[in-house]
PDB file of C-alpha atoms in Angstrom:
ATOM      1  CA  UNK U 276      10.685 -12.665 -43.320  1.00  0.00           C
ATOM      2  CA  UNK U 277      12.137  -9.752 -45.347  1.00  0.00           C
ATOM      3  CA  UNK U 278      12.643  -6.590 -44.648  1.00  0.00           C
ATOM      4  CA  UNK U 279      11.835  -5.139 -48.050  1.00  0.00           C
ATOM      5  CA  UNK U 280      11.396  -1.386 -47.753  1.00  0.00           C
ATOM      6  CA  UNK U 281      12.236   0.997 -45.114  1.00  0.00           C
ATOM      7  CA  UNK U 282      11.769   4.823 -44.950  1.00  0.00           C
ATOM      8  CA  UNK U 283      11.901   7.974 -43.155  1.00  0.00           C
ATOM      9  CA  UNK U 284       8.897   9.121 -41.844  1.00  0.00           C
ATOM     10  CA  UNK U 285       9.182  12.009 -39.227  1.00  0.00           C
ATOM     11  CA  UNK U 286      11.649  13.614 -36.852  1.00  0.00           C
ATOM     12  CA  UNK U 287      10.365  14.847 -33.555  1.00  0.00           C
ATOM     13  CA  UNK U 288      11.424  16.266 -29.960  1.00  0.00           C
ATOM     14  CA  UNK U 289       9.110  14.695 -27.805  1.00  0.00           C
ATOM     15  CA  UNK U 290       6.523  12.149 -27.409  1.00  0.00           C
ATOM     16  CA  UNK U 291       3.995  15.216 -27.416  1.00  0.00           C
ATOM     17  CA  UNK U 292       4.842  16.142 -31.405  1.00  0.00           C
ATOM     18  CA  UNK U 293       6.025  12.214 -32.579  1.00  0.00           C
ATOM     19  CA  UNK U 294       3.345  10.544 -34.774  1.00  0.00           C
ATOM     20  CA  UNK U 295       0.487   8.442 -33.590  1.00  0.00           C
ATOM     21  CA  UNK U 296       1.294   4.823 -31.696  1.00  0.00           C
ATOM     22  CA  UNK U 297      -0.214   2.816 -35.443  1.00  0.00           C
ATOM     23  CA  UNK U 298       2.432   0.040 -35.485  1.00  0.00           C
ATOM     24  CA  UNK U 299       4.853  -2.111 -32.866  1.00  0.00           C
ATOM     25  CA  UNK U 300       8.368   0.204 -32.944  1.00  0.00           C
ATOM     26  CA  UNK U 301      12.223  -0.879 -32.315  1.00  0.00           C
ATOM     27  CA  UNK U 302      13.992   1.793 -30.296  1.00  0.00           C
ATOM     28  CA  UNK U 303      17.955   1.796 -31.344  1.00  0.00           C
ATOM     29  CA  UNK U 304      19.779   3.563 -28.465  1.00  0.00           C
ATOM     30  CA  UNK U 305      23.794   3.161 -27.552  1.00  0.00           C
ATOM     31  CA  UNK U 306      26.568   5.847 -27.164  1.00  0.00           C
ATOM     32  CA  UNK U 307      27.290   8.459 -29.558  1.00  0.00           C
ATOM     33  CA  UNK U 308      29.668   6.560 -32.637  1.00  0.00           C
ATOM     34  CA  UNK U 309      28.150   3.330 -31.623  1.00  0.00           C
ATOM     35  CA  UNK U 310      27.650   2.232 -35.012  1.00  0.00           C
ATOM     36  CA  UNK U 311      23.619   3.046 -34.343  1.00  0.00           C
ATOM     37  CA  UNK U 312      23.214   4.965 -37.820  1.00  0.00           C
ATOM     38  CA  UNK U 313      25.417   2.705 -40.228  1.00  0.00           C
ATOM     39  CA  UNK U 314      24.123  -1.012 -38.541  1.00  0.00           C
ATOM     40  CA  UNK U 315      20.288   1.103 -38.847  1.00  0.00           C
ATOM     41  CA  UNK U 316      21.250   0.975 -42.578  1.00  0.00           C
ATOM     42  CA  UNK U 317      22.986  -2.453 -42.790  1.00  0.00           C
ATOM     43  CA  UNK U 318      19.403  -3.434 -41.540  1.00  0.00           C
ATOM     44  CA  UNK U 319      17.070  -1.255 -43.843  1.00  0.00           C
ATOM     45  CA  UNK U 320      19.581  -1.880 -46.761  1.00  0.00           C
ATOM     46  CA  UNK U 321      18.945   1.687 -47.315  1.00  0.00           C
ATOM     47  CA  UNK U 322      22.940   3.791 -47.578  1.00  0.00           C
ATOM     48  CA  UNK U 323      21.746   7.396 -46.370  1.00  0.00           C
ATOM     49  CA  UNK U 324      19.007   6.193 -44.690  1.00  0.00           C
ATOM     50  CA  UNK U 325      20.043   7.005 -41.214  1.00  0.00           C
ATOM     51  CA  UNK U 326      22.579   9.962 -40.906  1.00  0.00           C
ATOM     52  CA  UNK U 327      25.384   9.040 -39.379  1.00  0.00           C
ATOM     53  CA  UNK U 328      28.323  12.139 -38.012  1.00  0.00           C
ATOM     54  CA  UNK U 329      31.546  12.342 -36.546  1.00  0.00           C
ATOM     55  CA  UNK U 330      30.474  14.745 -34.693  1.00  0.00           C
ATOM     56  CA  UNK U 331      29.245  13.277 -30.779  1.00  0.00           C
ATOM     57  CA  UNK U 332      25.756  14.193 -30.074  1.00  0.00           C
ATOM     58  CA  UNK U 333      24.937  15.909 -32.963  1.00  0.00           C
ATOM     59  CA  UNK U 334      21.693  13.882 -33.378  1.00  0.00           C
ATOM     60  CA  UNK U 335      19.290  15.427 -31.050  1.00  0.00           C
ATOM     61  CA  UNK U 336      16.030  14.379 -32.348  1.00  0.00           C
ATOM     62  CA  UNK U 337      13.806  11.285 -32.233  1.00  0.00           C
ATOM     63  CA  UNK U 338      13.724  10.117 -36.091  1.00  0.00           C
ATOM     64  CA  UNK U 339      10.832   7.402 -37.202  1.00  0.00           C
ATOM     65  CA  UNK U 340      11.084   5.379 -39.890  1.00  0.00           C
ATOM     66  CA  UNK U 341       9.017   2.893 -41.369  1.00  0.00           C
ATOM     67  CA  UNK U 342       9.391  -1.033 -42.128  1.00  0.00           C
ATOM     68  CA  UNK U 343       7.976  -3.153 -44.506  1.00  0.00           C
ATOM     69  CA  UNK U 344       8.740  -7.112 -44.961  1.00  0.00           C
ATOM     70  CA  UNK U 345       7.726  -9.399 -46.928  1.00  0.00           C
ATOM     71  CA  UNK U 346       6.112 -12.465 -45.385  1.00  0.00           C
ATOM     72  CA  UNK U 347       5.449 -16.319 -46.751  1.00  0.00           C
ATOM     73  CA  UNK U 348       1.680 -16.215 -46.055  1.00  0.00           C
ATOM     74  CA  UNK U 349      -0.388 -16.071 -49.034  1.00  0.00           C
ATOM     75  CA  UNK U 350      -3.313 -14.145 -47.309  1.00  0.00           C
ATOM     76  CA  UNK U 351      -0.906 -11.808 -45.048  1.00  0.00           C
ATOM     77  CA  UNK U 352       2.142 -10.866 -47.377  1.00  0.00           C
ATOM     78  CA  UNK U 353       2.806  -7.270 -45.707  1.00  0.00           C
ATOM     79  CA  UNK U 354       4.155  -6.696 -42.073  1.00  0.00           C
ATOM     80  CA  UNK U 355       4.645  -2.856 -40.830  1.00  0.00           C
ATOM     81  CA  UNK U 356       7.431  -1.961 -37.811  1.00  0.00           C
ATOM     82  CA  UNK U 357       9.270   1.512 -37.261  1.00  0.00           C
ATOM     83  CA  UNK U 358      12.438   1.652 -36.474  1.00  0.00           C
ATOM     84  CA  UNK U 359      12.994   4.436 -33.705  1.00  0.00           C
ATOM     85  CA  UNK U 360      16.412   5.895 -34.039  1.00  0.00           C
ATOM     86  CA  UNK U 361      17.552   7.709 -30.356  1.00  0.00           C
ATOM     87  CA  UNK U 362      19.783  10.130 -29.950  1.00  0.00           C
ATOM     88  CA  UNK U 363      22.844   8.692 -28.749  1.00  0.00           C
ATOM     89  CA  UNK U 364      23.528   9.121 -25.109  1.00  0.00           C
ATOM     90  CA  UNK U 365      27.093  10.098 -23.505  1.00  0.00           C
ATOM     91  CA  UNK U 366      27.979  13.128 -25.784  1.00  0.00           C
ATOM     92  CA  UNK U 367      30.591  15.804 -24.344  1.00  0.00           C
ATOM     93  CA  UNK U 368      30.154  18.990 -26.714  1.00  0.00           C
ATOM     94  CA  UNK U 369      26.896  20.152 -25.630  1.00  0.00           C
ATOM     95  CA  UNK U 370      25.766  22.492 -23.063  1.00  0.00           C
ATOM     96  CA  UNK U 371      23.752  20.699 -19.681  1.00  0.00           C
ATOM     97  CA  UNK U 372      20.858  22.692 -20.799  1.00  0.00           C
ATOM     98  CA  UNK U 373      20.510  20.837 -23.859  1.00  0.00           C
ATOM     99  CA  UNK U 374      21.438  17.801 -22.009  1.00  0.00           C
ATOM    100  CA  UNK U 375      18.575  17.736 -19.750  1.00  0.00           C
ATOM    101  CA  UNK U 376      16.013  18.355 -22.168  1.00  0.00           C
ATOM    102  CA  UNK U 377      17.574  15.077 -24.030  1.00  0.00           C
ATOM    103  CA  UNK U 378      17.290  13.287 -21.285  1.00  0.00           C
ATOM    104  CA  UNK U 379      13.908  13.889 -20.510  1.00  0.00           C
ATOM    105  CA  UNK U 380      12.009  13.591 -23.831  1.00  0.00           C
ATOM    106  CA  UNK U 381      14.538  10.527 -24.409  1.00  0.00           C
ATOM    107  CA  UNK U 382      12.758   8.882 -20.735  1.00  0.00           C
ATOM    108  CA  UNK U 383       9.013  10.305 -21.864  1.00  0.00           C
ATOM    109  CA  UNK U 384       9.974   8.088 -24.950  1.00  0.00           C
ATOM    110  CA  UNK U 385      11.321   5.088 -23.469  1.00  0.00           C
ATOM    111  CA  UNK U 386       8.484   5.270 -20.311  1.00  0.00           C
ATOM    112  CA  UNK U 387       5.227   6.549 -22.536  1.00  0.00           C
ATOM    113  CA  UNK U 388       5.543   4.885 -25.667  1.00  0.00           C
ATOM    114  CA  UNK U 389       2.192   2.996 -26.005  1.00  0.00           C
ATOM    115  CA  UNK U 390       3.639   0.719 -28.823  1.00  0.00           C
ATOM    116  CA  UNK U 391       7.622   0.585 -28.170  1.00  0.00           C
ATOM    117  CA  UNK U 392       7.831  -3.167 -28.249  1.00  0.00           C
ATOM    118  CA  UNK U 393      12.110  -3.628 -28.157  1.00  0.00           C
ATOM    119  CA  UNK U 394      14.807  -2.050 -26.955  1.00  0.00           C
ATOM    120  CA  UNK U 395      17.970  -2.737 -29.185  1.00  0.00           C
ATOM    121  CA  UNK U 396      20.632  -1.513 -26.897  1.00  0.00           C
ATOM    122  CA  UNK U 397      23.939  -0.954 -29.092  1.00  0.00           C
ATOM    123  CA  UNK U 398      26.909  -1.904 -27.253  1.00  0.00           C
ATOM    124  CA  UNK U 399      30.294  -0.936 -28.452  1.00  0.00           C
ATOM    125  CA  UNK U 400      32.272  -4.906 -27.719  1.00  0.00           C
ATOM    126  CA  UNK U 401      35.660  -3.502 -27.121  1.00  0.00           C
ATOM    127  CA  UNK U 402      33.545  -1.886 -24.026  1.00  0.00           C
ATOM    128  CA  UNK U 403      31.456  -3.524 -23.097  1.00  0.00           C
ATOM    129  CA  UNK U 404      31.366  -2.274 -19.571  1.00  0.00           C
ATOM    130  CA  UNK U 405      30.998   1.045 -18.949  1.00  0.00           C
ATOM    131  CA  UNK U 406      28.889   2.882 -16.039  1.00  0.00           C
ATOM    132  CA  UNK U 407      27.351   4.653 -18.364  1.00  0.00           C
ATOM    133  CA  UNK U 408      26.290   1.251 -20.533  1.00  0.00           C
ATOM    134  CA  UNK U 409      25.065  -0.567 -16.912  1.00  0.00           C
ATOM    135  CA  UNK U 410      23.284   2.550 -16.229  1.00  0.00           C
ATOM    136  CA  UNK U 411      20.942   2.585 -19.775  1.00  0.00           C
ATOM    137  CA  UNK U 412      21.121  -1.209 -18.963  1.00  0.00           C
ATOM    138  CA  UNK U 413      19.257  -0.484 -15.667  1.00  0.00           C
ATOM    139  CA  UNK U 414      17.352   1.779 -16.688  1.00  0.00           C
ATOM    140  CA  UNK U 415      15.737  -0.041 -19.250  1.00  0.00           C
ATOM    141  CA  UNK U 416      15.416  -3.297 -17.252  1.00  0.00           C
ATOM    142  CA  UNK U 417      13.422  -1.132 -14.158  1.00  0.00           C
ATOM    143  CA  UNK U 418      11.295   0.593 -17.079  1.00  0.00           C
ATOM    144  CA  UNK U 419      10.643  -3.242 -19.405  1.00  0.00           C
ATOM    145  CA  UNK U 420       6.697  -4.423 -19.409  1.00  0.00           C
ATOM    146  CA  UNK U 421       6.107  -8.320 -19.771  1.00  0.00           C
ATOM    147  CA  UNK U 422       5.162  -7.371 -23.238  1.00  0.00           C
ATOM    148  CA  UNK U 423       8.601  -5.813 -24.384  1.00  0.00           C
ATOM    149  CA  UNK U 424      12.476  -7.708 -24.776  1.00  0.00           C
ATOM    150  CA  UNK U 425      15.584  -5.835 -24.515  1.00  0.00           C
ATOM    151  CA  UNK U 426      18.573  -7.003 -26.966  1.00  0.00           C
ATOM    152  CA  UNK U 427      22.318  -6.565 -26.468  1.00  0.00           C
ATOM    153  CA  UNK U 428      23.694  -5.523 -29.878  1.00  0.00           C
ATOM    154  CA  UNK U 429      27.396  -5.399 -29.181  1.00  0.00           C
ATOM    155  CA  UNK U 430      29.178  -3.641 -32.121  1.00  0.00           C
ATOM    156  CA  UNK U 431      32.639  -3.341 -34.212  1.00  0.00           C
ATOM    157  CA  UNK U 432      33.217  -7.066 -33.679  1.00  0.00           C
ATOM    158  CA  UNK U 433      35.973  -6.844 -36.343  1.00  0.00           C
ATOM    159  CA  UNK U 434      38.174  -5.151 -33.809  1.00  0.00           C
ATOM    160  CA  UNK U 435      37.898  -7.810 -31.349  1.00  0.00           C
ATOM    161  CA  UNK U 436      41.095 -10.139 -31.359  1.00  0.00           C
ATOM    162  CA  UNK U 437      38.777 -14.146 -31.418  1.00  0.00           C
ATOM    163  CA  UNK U 438      39.489 -14.978 -27.496  1.00  0.00           C
ATOM    164  CA  UNK U 439      37.944 -11.150 -27.047  1.00  0.00           C
ATOM    165  CA  UNK U 440      35.547 -11.866 -28.876  1.00  0.00           C
ATOM    166  CA  UNK U 441      34.871 -15.354 -27.157  1.00  0.00           C
ATOM    167  CA  UNK U 442      35.625 -13.742 -24.055  1.00  0.00           C
ATOM    168  CA  UNK U 443      32.475 -11.152 -25.216  1.00  0.00           C
ATOM    169  CA  UNK U 444      30.287 -14.130 -26.128  1.00  0.00           C
ATOM    170  CA  UNK U 445      30.510 -16.111 -23.336  1.00  0.00           C
ATOM    171  CA  UNK U 446      29.539 -13.451 -20.486  1.00  0.00           C
ATOM    172  CA  UNK U 447      26.402 -12.468 -22.409  1.00  0.00           C
ATOM    173  CA  UNK U 448      25.429 -15.651 -23.919  1.00  0.00           C
ATOM    174  CA  UNK U 449      22.282 -13.724 -25.363  1.00  0.00           C
ATOM    175  CA  UNK U 450      23.996 -11.206 -27.372  1.00  0.00           C
ATOM    176  CA  UNK U 451      23.966 -10.664 -30.944  1.00  0.00           C
ATOM    177  CA  UNK U 452      28.053  -9.745 -32.023  1.00  0.00           C
ATOM    178  CA  UNK U 453      28.284  -7.598 -34.806  1.00  0.00           C
ATOM    179  CA  UNK U 454      30.718  -6.041 -37.731  1.00  0.00           C
ATOM    180  CA  UNK U 455      28.833  -3.566 -39.566  1.00  0.00           C
ATOM    181  CA  UNK U 456      32.368  -3.659 -41.746  1.00  0.00           C
ATOM    182  CA  UNK U 457      32.084  -7.072 -42.712  1.00  0.00           C
ATOM    183  CA  UNK U 458      28.153  -7.489 -42.776  1.00  0.00           C
ATOM    184  CA  UNK U 459      27.860 -10.250 -39.709  1.00  0.00           C
ATOM    185  CA  UNK U 460      25.078 -10.404 -37.093  1.00  0.00           C
ATOM    186  CA  UNK U 461      22.803  -8.078 -39.311  1.00  0.00           C
ATOM    187  CA  UNK U 462      20.689 -11.481 -40.128  1.00  0.00           C
ATOM    188  CA  UNK U 463      21.062 -12.134 -36.559  1.00  0.00           C
ATOM    189  CA  UNK U 464      19.738  -8.928 -35.114  1.00  0.00           C
ATOM    190  CA  UNK U 465      16.976  -8.590 -37.724  1.00  0.00           C
ATOM    191  CA  UNK U 466      15.421 -12.019 -36.977  1.00  0.00           C
ATOM    192  CA  UNK U 467      15.423 -11.329 -33.217  1.00  0.00           C
ATOM    193  CA  UNK U 468      13.438  -8.301 -33.939  1.00  0.00           C
ATOM    194  CA  UNK U 469      11.277 -10.149 -36.322  1.00  0.00           C
ATOM    195  CA  UNK U 470      10.224 -13.390 -33.811  1.00  0.00           C
ATOM    196  CA  UNK U 471       9.382 -11.182 -31.261  1.00  0.00           C
ATOM    197  CA  UNK U 472       7.433  -8.472 -33.553  1.00  0.00           C
ATOM    198  CA  UNK U 473       5.681 -11.279 -35.510  1.00  0.00           C
ATOM    199  CA  UNK U 474       6.142 -14.864 -34.026  1.00  0.00           C
ATOM    200  CA  UNK U 475       8.583 -15.996 -36.507  1.00  0.00           C
TER     201      UNK U 475
END
């Protein structure tokens, strides 16, 4: 199965102004500057689809992208999903009131979106045990429904030496290990997503 098309659908501030829940959604969440936009662009083979920023917390909206896959089924050659780019958490240079608003809107989406099927939690491979990531992981595990899965995807593995990478893989045997720079792990992530959504 190949991802053949991706296009921006809309941005939303909250669940209330989000698009109708028509197809399965995959939410990408992670700390600011974890490489989320770059990975979305690599997954979709669309260099400018998700906007990256050097300013932590600049992405304040929930961004929806329509995704089209080509299958090998002649009777059903195309299947569809949505990727959802969520605001990065752990941002520093925002006001407390704005941060509270973001947190409320994010948890509303994560808890109540009926067609959300996959949480992709992006974690910086150099800092796999930060409290903020542990808190997010615990929260998602607490709210996860039986039809949903969590994918822990470790980014920037090109920054690790072989022994550090080996330890990370032993500690997280179900993880996906990604180097966007060297385009490693992108196909693994896509395959894990399509396997859950479509069965292969």
